[in-house]
């Protein structure tokens, strides 16, 4: 028999847990949740980049160790929530009990399906839809909005940006890059539905006509959390037939070593606009030919 | 697959041994009765949290429920732990080991309170 699995399952269980613990306001505290579940949480002090968190078990007592090397409380809270996901999600004992200890490299760049489910659980636990969408309405569009939400949810800029792109009604893309390569890109539904755009895949180069491309050439921009913004064009990033102006906002993510780019526009033509434009072009073309 | 069947069998067996209905076990574990039924028929897999609640309510261990030991109060003392353990530094390994030990002490304290 197949068991429910994946993003919707993770969301269902994170919301179930929040309901059970009567948590209905921001910020959601993973330390408190772990405590309520009798899971002990401790720091794993280290300067070494690597393991972000681990779930340990001895008899029926559970503990979570979380790494502090990034000195980013949002990242730490996500790592703890990810491990709570391994503890709380059905079916995870099947893969984890082989070892008795479970290590994770938290973040959305994770291809193991159980790791991905734990990531979805963490995002939904810290930024549940029923709270996040209301907060998003008040936060506004672009990097400022993401920063306000990150402060409200006490989550990292990266995790908040991903969640933001998944829920914002406007045409928005968030892009994480390292040097001249794209790590990943999340597009809002409105942007995804816009015809003719290419998806930015992991490992593709940052387009050369963009502010991000220049920004990433200077390492101190990233390490010191520099900011930059300017007007860009939808076509530079995603191809397609339409030159649409977008705002490109960039911030260096410090010790994470990556760059966050937020692209946004409120001027994306609707399907009807595009149809009208095409019809107009069609009606004009024969006249020129005559 | 085998451990899943053992879990189903042992859950039914332990519940019946304690003379509990599915509803009564659901009340004791604060799980839904339908969840108990799904566990017993294999329609749903348990989480660690589910296992812990069931083991506590039935006064057995998760390891027994999962078929990892045949002793109802038994635990796996020498888990073949540490997948990717080689990725940890020596200091991190020590911290993980100490934490495991302190969890074991917590577990023994808990047993003492029973």
CSV table of C-alpha atoms in Angstrom, one decimal:
chain,number,residue,atom,x,y,z
A,1,UNK,CA,0.0,0.0,0.0
A,2,UNK,CA,1.3,3.5,-0.8
A,3,UNK,CA,1.7,6.0,1.9
A,4,UNK,CA,1.1,9.7,1.7
A,5,UNK,CA,4.4,11.4,1.0
A,6,UNK,CA,5.9,14.7,-0.1
A,7,UNK,CA,5.1,18.3,0.2
A,8,UNK,CA,1.4,18.0,1.0
A,9,UNK,CA,2.1,15.3,3.6
A,10,UNK,CA,4.7,17.5,5.2
A,11,UNK,CA,2.3,20.5,5.3
A,12,UNK,CA,-0.5,18.3,6.7
A,13,UNK,CA,1.7,17.0,9.5
A,14,UNK,CA,3.3,20.4,10.4
A,15,UNK,CA,-0.1,22.0,10.6
A,16,UNK,CA,-1.3,19.0,12.7
A,17,UNK,CA,1.5,19.6,15.1
A,18,UNK,CA,0.9,23.3,15.4
A,19,UNK,CA,-2.8,22.7,16.1
A,20,UNK,CA,-1.9,20.1,18.7
A,21,UNK,CA,0.4,22.5,20.5
A,22,UNK,CA,-2.0,25.4,19.9
A,23,UNK,CA,0.6,27.5,18.2
A,24,UNK,CA,-1.1,30.2,16.1
A,25,UNK,CA,1.2,33.2,15.9
A,26,UNK,CA,4.6,34.2,14.7
A,27,UNK,CA,7.4,33.5,15.5
A,28,UNK,CA,7.0,29.7,15.7
A,29,UNK,CA,9.7,28.5,18.1
A,30,UNK,CA,11.2,25.1,17.3
A,31,UNK,CA,12.9,25.0,20.7
A,32,UNK,CA,9.6,25.1,22.4
A,33,UNK,CA,8.1,22.5,20.0
A,34,UNK,CA,11.0,20.1,20.6
A,35,UNK,CA,10.6,20.7,24.4
A,36,UNK,CA,6.9,19.8,24.1
A,37,UNK,CA,7.7,16.7,22.3
A,38,UNK,CA,10.3,15.7,24.9
A,39,UNK,CA,13.1,16.0,22.4
A,40,UNK,CA,16.3,17.6,23.9
A,41,UNK,CA,18.1,20.2,21.8
A,42,UNK,CA,21.8,21.0,22.0
A,43,UNK,CA,24.3,23.0,20.0
A,44,UNK,CA,27.0,21.4,18.0
A,45,UNK,CA,29.7,24.0,18.2
A,46,UNK,CA,31.9,23.9,15.1
A,47,UNK,CA,33.6,26.2,12.6
A,48,UNK,CA,33.4,23.5,10.0
A,49,UNK,CA,30.8,23.7,7.2
A,50,UNK,CA,29.1,20.4,6.9
A,51,UNK,CA,26.4,18.7,9.0
A,52,UNK,CA,23.7,21.2,9.9
A,53,UNK,CA,21.8,19.1,12.3
A,54,UNK,CA,21.2,15.5,13.5
A,55,UNK,CA,18.6,13.5,15.2
A,56,UNK,CA,19.9,11.1,17.9
A,57,UNK,CA,18.1,8.4,19.6
A,58,UNK,CA,18.8,6.2,22.7
A,59,UNK,CA,16.1,3.9,23.7
A,60,UNK,CA,13.0,6.0,23.3
A,61,UNK,CA,14.7,9.3,24.2
A,62,UNK,CA,15.4,11.6,21.3
A,63,UNK,CA,17.8,14.5,20.9
A,64,UNK,CA,18.7,17.1,18.3
A,65,UNK,CA,22.2,18.5,17.7
A,66,UNK,CA,22.3,21.6,15.5
A,67,UNK,CA,25.3,23.3,14.0
A,68,UNK,CA,26.1,26.9,14.8
A,69,UNK,CA,28.9,27.5,12.2
A,70,UNK,CA,26.9,30.0,10.2
A,71,UNK,CA,25.9,32.1,13.2
A,72,UNK,CA,22.5,32.6,11.7
A,73,UNK,CA,19.6,31.9,14.0
A,74,UNK,CA,17.2,31.5,11.1
A,75,UNK,CA,19.3,28.7,9.6
A,76,UNK,CA,19.7,27.1,13.0
A,77,UNK,CA,15.9,27.2,13.7
A,78,UNK,CA,15.3,25.7,10.2
A,79,UNK,CA,17.8,22.9,10.9
A,80,UNK,CA,16.1,22.1,14.2
A,81,UNK,CA,12.7,22.1,12.5
A,82,UNK,CA,14.0,19.8,9.8
A,83,UNK,CA,15.1,17.3,12.5
A,84,UNK,CA,11.7,17.6,14.2
A,85,UNK,CA,10.3,16.7,10.8
A,86,UNK,CA,12.3,13.4,10.8
A,87,UNK,CA,11.0,12.8,14.3
A,88,UNK,CA,7.3,13.6,13.5
A,89,UNK,CA,6.8,12.5,9.9
A,90,UNK,CA,5.4,9.0,9.3
A,91,UNK,CA,7.7,6.5,7.6
A,92,UNK,CA,11.0,8.2,8.6
A,93,UNK,CA,11.9,5.6,11.1
A,94,UNK,CA,12.2,3.1,8.2
A,95,UNK,CA,15.2,5.0,6.8
A,96,UNK,CA,16.6,6.5,9.9
A,97,UNK,CA,16.7,3.5,12.2
A,98,UNK,CA,19.2,1.8,10.1
A,99,UNK,CA,21.6,4.1,11.7
A,100,UNK,CA,20.3,5.2,15.1
A,101,UNK,CA,21.6,8.7,14.4
A,102,UNK,CA,20.5,10.8,11.5
A,103,UNK,CA,22.5,13.7,10.0
A,104,UNK,CA,21.1,16.3,7.7
A,105,UNK,CA,22.5,19.0,5.5
A,106,UNK,CA,19.6,21.4,5.8
A,107,UNK,CA,18.5,23.7,3.0
A,108,UNK,CA,16.5,23.2,-0.1
A,109,UNK,CA,19.4,21.6,-2.1
A,110,UNK,CA,18.6,18.2,-1.0
A,111,UNK,CA,17.7,15.3,-3.3
A,112,UNK,CA,16.9,12.5,-1.0
A,113,UNK,CA,13.2,12.3,-0.8
A,114,UNK,CA,13.1,12.0,3.0
A,115,UNK,CA,15.4,15.0,3.3
A,116,UNK,CA,13.1,17.0,1.0
A,117,UNK,CA,10.1,16.0,3.0
A,118,UNK,CA,11.8,17.2,6.2
A,119,UNK,CA,12.7,20.4,4.5
A,120,UNK,CA,9.1,21.0,3.4
A,121,UNK,CA,8.0,20.2,7.0
A,122,UNK,CA,10.4,22.7,8.4
A,123,UNK,CA,9.3,25.5,6.0
A,124,UNK,CA,5.7,24.8,6.8
A,125,UNK,CA,6.3,24.6,10.5
A,126,UNK,CA,8.1,27.9,10.7
A,127,UNK,CA,6.0,29.7,8.1
A,128,UNK,CA,2.6,28.0,8.1
A,129,UNK,CA,0.4,29.0,5.2
A,130,UNK,CA,-2.5,30.2,7.5
A,131,UNK,CA,-0.2,32.7,9.1
A,132,UNK,CA,2.2,33.4,6.3
A,133,UNK,CA,-0.3,34.5,3.7
A,134,UNK,CA,-1.8,37.2,6.0
A,135,UNK,CA,1.7,38.5,6.9
A,136,UNK,CA,2.7,38.5,3.2
A,137,UNK,CA,-0.3,40.7,2.3
A,138,UNK,CA,1.0,43.3,4.8
A,139,UNK,CA,4.7,42.9,4.0
A,140,UNK,CA,4.8,44.2,0.4
A,141,UNK,CA,6.6,43.1,-2.8
A,142,UNK,CA,10.3,42.6,-3.2
A,143,UNK,CA,13.3,42.3,-0.9
A,144,UNK,CA,11.9,44.7,1.7
A,145,UNK,CA,8.9,42.5,2.0
A,146,UNK,CA,11.0,39.3,2.4
A,147,UNK,CA,13.1,41.0,5.1
A,148,UNK,CA,10.1,42.0,7.0
A,149,UNK,CA,8.7,38.5,6.9
A,150,UNK,CA,12.1,37.0,7.9
A,151,UNK,CA,12.1,39.3,10.9
A,152,UNK,CA,8.6,38.4,11.8
A,153,UNK,CA,9.0,34.6,11.4
A,154,UNK,CA,12.6,34.6,12.7
A,155,UNK,CA,13.7,32.6,9.7
A,156,UNK,CA,16.7,33.0,7.4
A,157,UNK,CA,16.4,35.3,4.4
A,158,UNK,CA,16.9,32.3,2.0
A,159,UNK,CA,14.1,30.1,3.5
A,160,UNK,CA,11.8,33.1,3.7
A,161,UNK,CA,12.5,34.1,0.1
A,162,UNK,CA,11.6,30.6,-1.1
A,163,UNK,CA,8.4,30.6,0.9
A,164,UNK,CA,7.6,34.1,-0.3
A,165,UNK,CA,8.0,33.1,-4.0
A,166,UNK,CA,5.6,30.2,-3.4
A,167,UNK,CA,2.9,32.4,-2.1
A,168,UNK,CA,3.2,35.9,-3.5
A,169,UNK,CA,0.5,36.7,-6.0
A,170,UNK,CA,2.7,39.1,-8.1
A,171,UNK,CA,5.3,38.1,-10.7
A,172,UNK,CA,8.4,37.4,-8.6
A,173,UNK,CA,11.4,35.2,-8.9
A,174,UNK,CA,14.0,34.5,-6.2
A,175,UNK,CA,17.4,33.3,-7.3
A,176,UNK,CA,20.3,32.0,-5.3
A,177,UNK,CA,23.7,32.1,-7.0
A,178,UNK,CA,27.3,31.4,-6.2
A,179,UNK,CA,29.9,33.2,-8.2
A,180,UNK,CA,28.7,33.0,-11.8
A,181,UNK,CA,26.4,30.0,-11.4
A,182,UNK,CA,22.8,29.6,-10.4
A,183,UNK,CA,22.1,27.4,-7.4
A,184,UNK,CA,18.4,27.5,-7.8
A,185,UNK,CA,15.5,29.7,-8.7
A,186,UNK,CA,11.9,29.7,-7.4
A,187,UNK,CA,9.2,31.5,-9.5
A,188,UNK,CA,5.8,32.7,-8.2
A,189,UNK,CA,2.8,31.0,-9.9
A,190,UNK,CA,2.1,34.2,-11.9
A,191,UNK,CA,5.5,34.2,-13.4
A,192,UNK,CA,5.5,30.5,-14.0
A,193,UNK,CA,2.3,30.8,-16.0
A,194,UNK,CA,3.7,33.6,-18.2
A,195,UNK,CA,4.1,32.1,-21.7
A,196,UNK,CA,7.4,31.3,-23.3
A,197,UNK,CA,9.8,31.6,-20.3
A,198,UNK,CA,12.7,29.2,-19.8
A,199,UNK,CA,13.3,27.8,-16.3
A,200,UNK,CA,16.7,28.7,-14.7
A,201,UNK,CA,18.3,25.3,-13.9
A,202,UNK,CA,20.9,24.6,-11.3
A,203,UNK,CA,24.4,25.1,-12.7
A,204,UNK,CA,23.4,27.4,-15.5
A,205,UNK,CA,25.4,30.7,-15.7
A,206,UNK,CA,24.1,33.9,-14.2
A,207,UNK,CA,23.0,35.9,-17.3
A,208,UNK,CA,25.8,38.3,-18.2
A,209,UNK,CA,23.5,41.4,-18.7
A,210,UNK,CA,22.4,41.4,-15.1
A,211,UNK,CA,23.4,43.3,-12.0
A,212,UNK,CA,23.8,40.0,-10.2
A,213,UNK,CA,26.5,38.9,-12.6
A,214,UNK,CA,28.6,42.0,-11.8
A,215,UNK,CA,27.8,41.9,-8.1
A,216,UNK,CA,29.1,38.3,-7.7
A,217,UNK,CA,32.5,39.3,-9.2
A,218,UNK,CA,33.4,41.0,-6.0
A,219,UNK,CA,33.7,38.5,-3.1
A,220,UNK,CA,33.3,41.2,-0.4
A,221,UNK,CA,29.8,42.0,-1.7
A,222,UNK,CA,28.8,38.5,-0.6
A,223,UNK,CA,30.8,38.3,2.6
A,224,UNK,CA,29.8,41.8,3.8
A,225,UNK,CA,26.2,41.5,2.9
A,226,UNK,CA,26.2,44.3,0.4
A,227,UNK,CA,23.1,45.4,-1.4
A,228,UNK,CA,22.3,46.6,-4.9
A,229,UNK,CA,19.3,47.2,-7.0
A,230,UNK,CA,18.4,48.4,-10.5
A,231,UNK,CA,16.1,47.8,-13.4
A,232,UNK,CA,16.5,44.6,-15.4
A,233,UNK,CA,14.5,42.9,-18.1
A,234,UNK,CA,12.5,39.7,-17.9
A,235,UNK,CA,14.1,38.5,-21.2
A,236,UNK,CA,17.7,38.8,-19.8
A,237,UNK,CA,16.8,36.1,-17.2
A,238,UNK,CA,14.1,33.9,-18.7
A,239,UNK,CA,14.1,34.5,-22.5
A,240,UNK,CA,10.7,34.7,-24.1
A,241,UNK,CA,9.3,37.2,-26.6
A,242,UNK,CA,8.5,40.1,-24.3
A,243,UNK,CA,10.8,42.8,-22.9
A,244,UNK,CA,9.3,43.5,-19.6
A,245,UNK,CA,11.0,45.7,-17.0
A,246,UNK,CA,11.6,44.1,-13.6
A,247,UNK,CA,13.2,45.3,-10.4
A,248,UNK,CA,16.4,43.4,-9.6
A,249,UNK,CA,17.3,43.5,-5.9
A,250,UNK,CA,20.5,41.8,-4.7
A,251,UNK,CA,21.9,41.0,-1.3
A,252,UNK,CA,25.0,39.1,-0.3
A,253,UNK,CA,24.3,36.3,2.2
A,254,UNK,CA,27.5,36.7,4.3
A,255,UNK,CA,29.0,33.5,5.6
A,256,UNK,CA,26.5,31.4,3.6
A,257,UNK,CA,28.7,32.5,0.6
A,258,UNK,CA,25.8,33.0,-1.7
A,259,UNK,CA,23.8,35.8,-3.3
A,260,UNK,CA,20.0,36.3,-3.1
A,261,UNK,CA,18.4,38.0,-6.1
A,262,UNK,CA,14.8,39.1,-6.0
A,263,UNK,CA,13.2,39.9,-9.4
A,264,UNK,CA,9.7,41.5,-9.3
A,265,UNK,CA,7.3,43.4,-11.4
A,266,UNK,CA,3.7,44.4,-11.1
A,267,UNK,CA,3.4,45.1,-14.9
A,268,UNK,CA,3.3,41.6,-16.3
A,269,UNK,CA,0.8,41.6,-19.1
A,270,UNK,CA,-2.1,39.2,-18.8
A,271,UNK,CA,-2.9,36.5,-21.3
A,272,UNK,CA,-5.6,38.7,-22.6
A,273,UNK,CA,-3.2,41.6,-23.1
A,274,UNK,CA,-0.8,39.3,-25.0
A,275,UNK,CA,-3.6,37.9,-27.2
A,276,UNK,CA,-4.7,41.5,-28.0
A,277,UNK,CA,-1.2,42.4,-28.8
A,278,UNK,CA,-0.8,39.5,-31.1
A,279,UNK,CA,-4.1,40.2,-32.8
A,280,UNK,CA,-3.0,43.7,-33.4
A,281,UNK,CA,0.3,42.7,-34.9
A,282,UNK,CA,-1.6,40.2,-37.1
A,283,UNK,CA,-4.0,42.9,-38.3
A,284,UNK,CA,-1.2,45.3,-39.2
A,285,UNK,CA,1.2,42.9,-40.9
A,286,UNK,CA,-0.8,42.3,-44.1
A,287,UNK,CA,-1.1,46.1,-44.7
A,288,UNK,CA,2.7,46.4,-44.7
A,289,UNK,CA,3.0,43.5,-47.1
A,290,UNK,CA,0.6,45.0,-49.7
B,1,UNK,CA,8.9,-5.1,4.4
B,2,UNK,CA,9.5,-7.7,7.1
B,3,UNK,CA,9.8,-5.2,9.9
B,4,UNK,CA,6.6,-3.5,8.8
B,5,UNK,CA,4.7,-6.8,9.2
B,6,UNK,CA,6.4,-7.4,12.6
B,7,UNK,CA,5.3,-3.9,13.7
B,8,UNK,CA,1.7,-4.6,12.7
B,9,UNK,CA,1.7,-8.0,14.4
B,10,UNK,CA,3.4,-6.8,17.6
B,11,UNK,CA,1.1,-3.7,17.9
B,12,UNK,CA,-2.0,-5.9,17.7
B,13,UNK,CA,-0.5,-8.5,20.1
B,14,UNK,CA,0.6,-5.9,22.7
B,15,UNK,CA,-2.7,-4.1,22.6
B,16,UNK,CA,-4.6,-7.3,23.1
B,17,UNK,CA,-2.2,-8.4,25.9
B,18,UNK,CA,-3.0,-5.1,27.7
B,19,UNK,CA,-6.7,-5.7,27.0
B,20,UNK,CA,-7.1,-2.4,25.2
B,21,UNK,CA,-9.5,-1.7,22.4
B,22,UNK,CA,-8.2,0.5,19.5
B,23,UNK,CA,-10.3,3.4,21.0
B,24,UNK,CA,-8.7,2.9,24.4
B,25,UNK,CA,-5.2,2.8,23.0
B,26,UNK,CA,-6.0,5.9,21.0
B,27,UNK,CA,-7.1,7.7,24.1
B,28,UNK,CA,-4.0,6.7,26.0
B,29,UNK,CA,-1.7,7.8,23.2
B,30,UNK,CA,-3.7,10.8,22.2
B,31,UNK,CA,-3.7,9.5,18.6
B,32,UNK,CA,-6.8,9.0,16.5
B,33,UNK,CA,-8.5,5.6,16.7
B,34,UNK,CA,-8.3,5.5,12.9
B,35,UNK,CA,-4.5,5.9,13.1
B,36,UNK,CA,-4.3,2.8,15.4
B,37,UNK,CA,-6.4,0.9,12.9
B,38,UNK,CA,-4.2,2.0,10.0
B,39,UNK,CA,-1.1,1.0,11.8
B,40,UNK,CA,-2.5,-2.4,12.5
B,41,UNK,CA,-3.5,-3.0,8.9
B,42,UNK,CA,-0.4,-1.5,7.4
B,43,UNK,CA,-2.2,1.4,5.8
B,44,UNK,CA,0.0,3.9,7.6
B,45,UNK,CA,3.5,4.0,8.7
B,46,UNK,CA,4.4,5.3,12.2
B,47,UNK,CA,6.6,8.2,13.0
B,48,UNK,CA,9.1,8.2,15.9
B,49,UNK,CA,6.6,10.2,17.8
B,50,UNK,CA,3.9,7.7,17.2
B,51,UNK,CA,6.2,4.8,18.1
B,52,UNK,CA,7.2,6.5,21.4
B,53,UNK,CA,3.6,7.1,22.4
B,54,UNK,CA,2.6,3.6,21.5
B,55,UNK,CA,5.5,2.1,23.3
B,56,UNK,CA,4.9,4.2,26.4
B,57,UNK,CA,1.2,3.3,26.5
B,58,UNK,CA,1.8,-0.4,26.0
B,59,UNK,CA,4.8,-0.5,28.4
B,60,UNK,CA,7.1,-2.0,25.8
B,61,UNK,CA,9.9,-0.4,23.7
B,62,UNK,CA,9.9,1.0,20.2
B,63,UNK,CA,12.6,-1.5,19.3
B,64,UNK,CA,10.4,-4.4,20.3
B,65,UNK,CA,7.5,-2.9,18.3
B,66,UNK,CA,9.7,-2.7,15.3
B,67,UNK,CA,11.0,-6.2,15.6
B,68,UNK,CA,14.6,-5.0,16.4
B,69,UNK,CA,14.6,-7.1,19.6
B,70,UNK,CA,12.5,-10.0,20.8
B,71,UNK,CA,12.5,-8.7,24.4
B,72,UNK,CA,9.4,-6.5,25.0
B,73,UNK,CA,11.5,-4.2,27.3
B,74,UNK,CA,14.6,-4.6,25.2
B,75,UNK,CA,16.5,-1.8,23.4
B,76,UNK,CA,19.3,-2.0,20.9
B,77,UNK,CA,22.2,-1.0,23.0
B,78,UNK,CA,24.8,-1.1,20.2
B,79,UNK,CA,23.1,0.5,17.3
B,80,UNK,CA,25.2,0.4,14.2
B,81,UNK,CA,25.1,4.2,14.5
B,82,UNK,CA,26.5,7.1,12.5
B,83,UNK,CA,25.6,7.0,8.9
B,84,UNK,CA,28.1,9.5,7.4
B,85,UNK,CA,29.8,9.5,10.8
B,86,UNK,CA,33.1,10.0,8.9
B,87,UNK,CA,31.9,13.5,8.0
B,88,UNK,CA,32.1,14.6,11.6
B,89,UNK,CA,35.2,16.0,13.2
B,90,UNK,CA,36.7,14.2,16.3
B,91,UNK,CA,35.2,16.9,18.5
B,92,UNK,CA,31.8,16.6,16.9
B,93,UNK,CA,31.9,12.8,17.4
B,94,UNK,CA,32.7,13.3,21.1
B,95,UNK,CA,29.8,15.7,21.5
B,96,UNK,CA,27.4,13.3,19.7
B,97,UNK,CA,28.5,10.4,21.9
B,98,UNK,CA,28.2,12.4,25.1
B,99,UNK,CA,24.7,13.5,24.0
B,100,UNK,CA,23.7,9.9,23.3
B,101,UNK,CA,24.9,9.0,26.8
B,102,UNK,CA,23.0,11.8,28.5
B,103,UNK,CA,19.9,10.7,26.5
B,104,UNK,CA,20.4,7.2,27.9
B,105,UNK,CA,20.6,8.6,31.4
B,106,UNK,CA,17.3,10.4,30.8
B,107,UNK,CA,15.8,7.2,29.6
B,108,UNK,CA,16.9,5.4,32.8
B,109,UNK,CA,15.5,8.1,35.0
B,110,UNK,CA,12.3,7.7,33.2
B,111,UNK,CA,12.3,4.0,33.9
B,112,UNK,CA,13.0,4.7,37.5
B,113,UNK,CA,9.8,6.8,37.7
B,114,UNK,CA,7.6,4.0,36.3
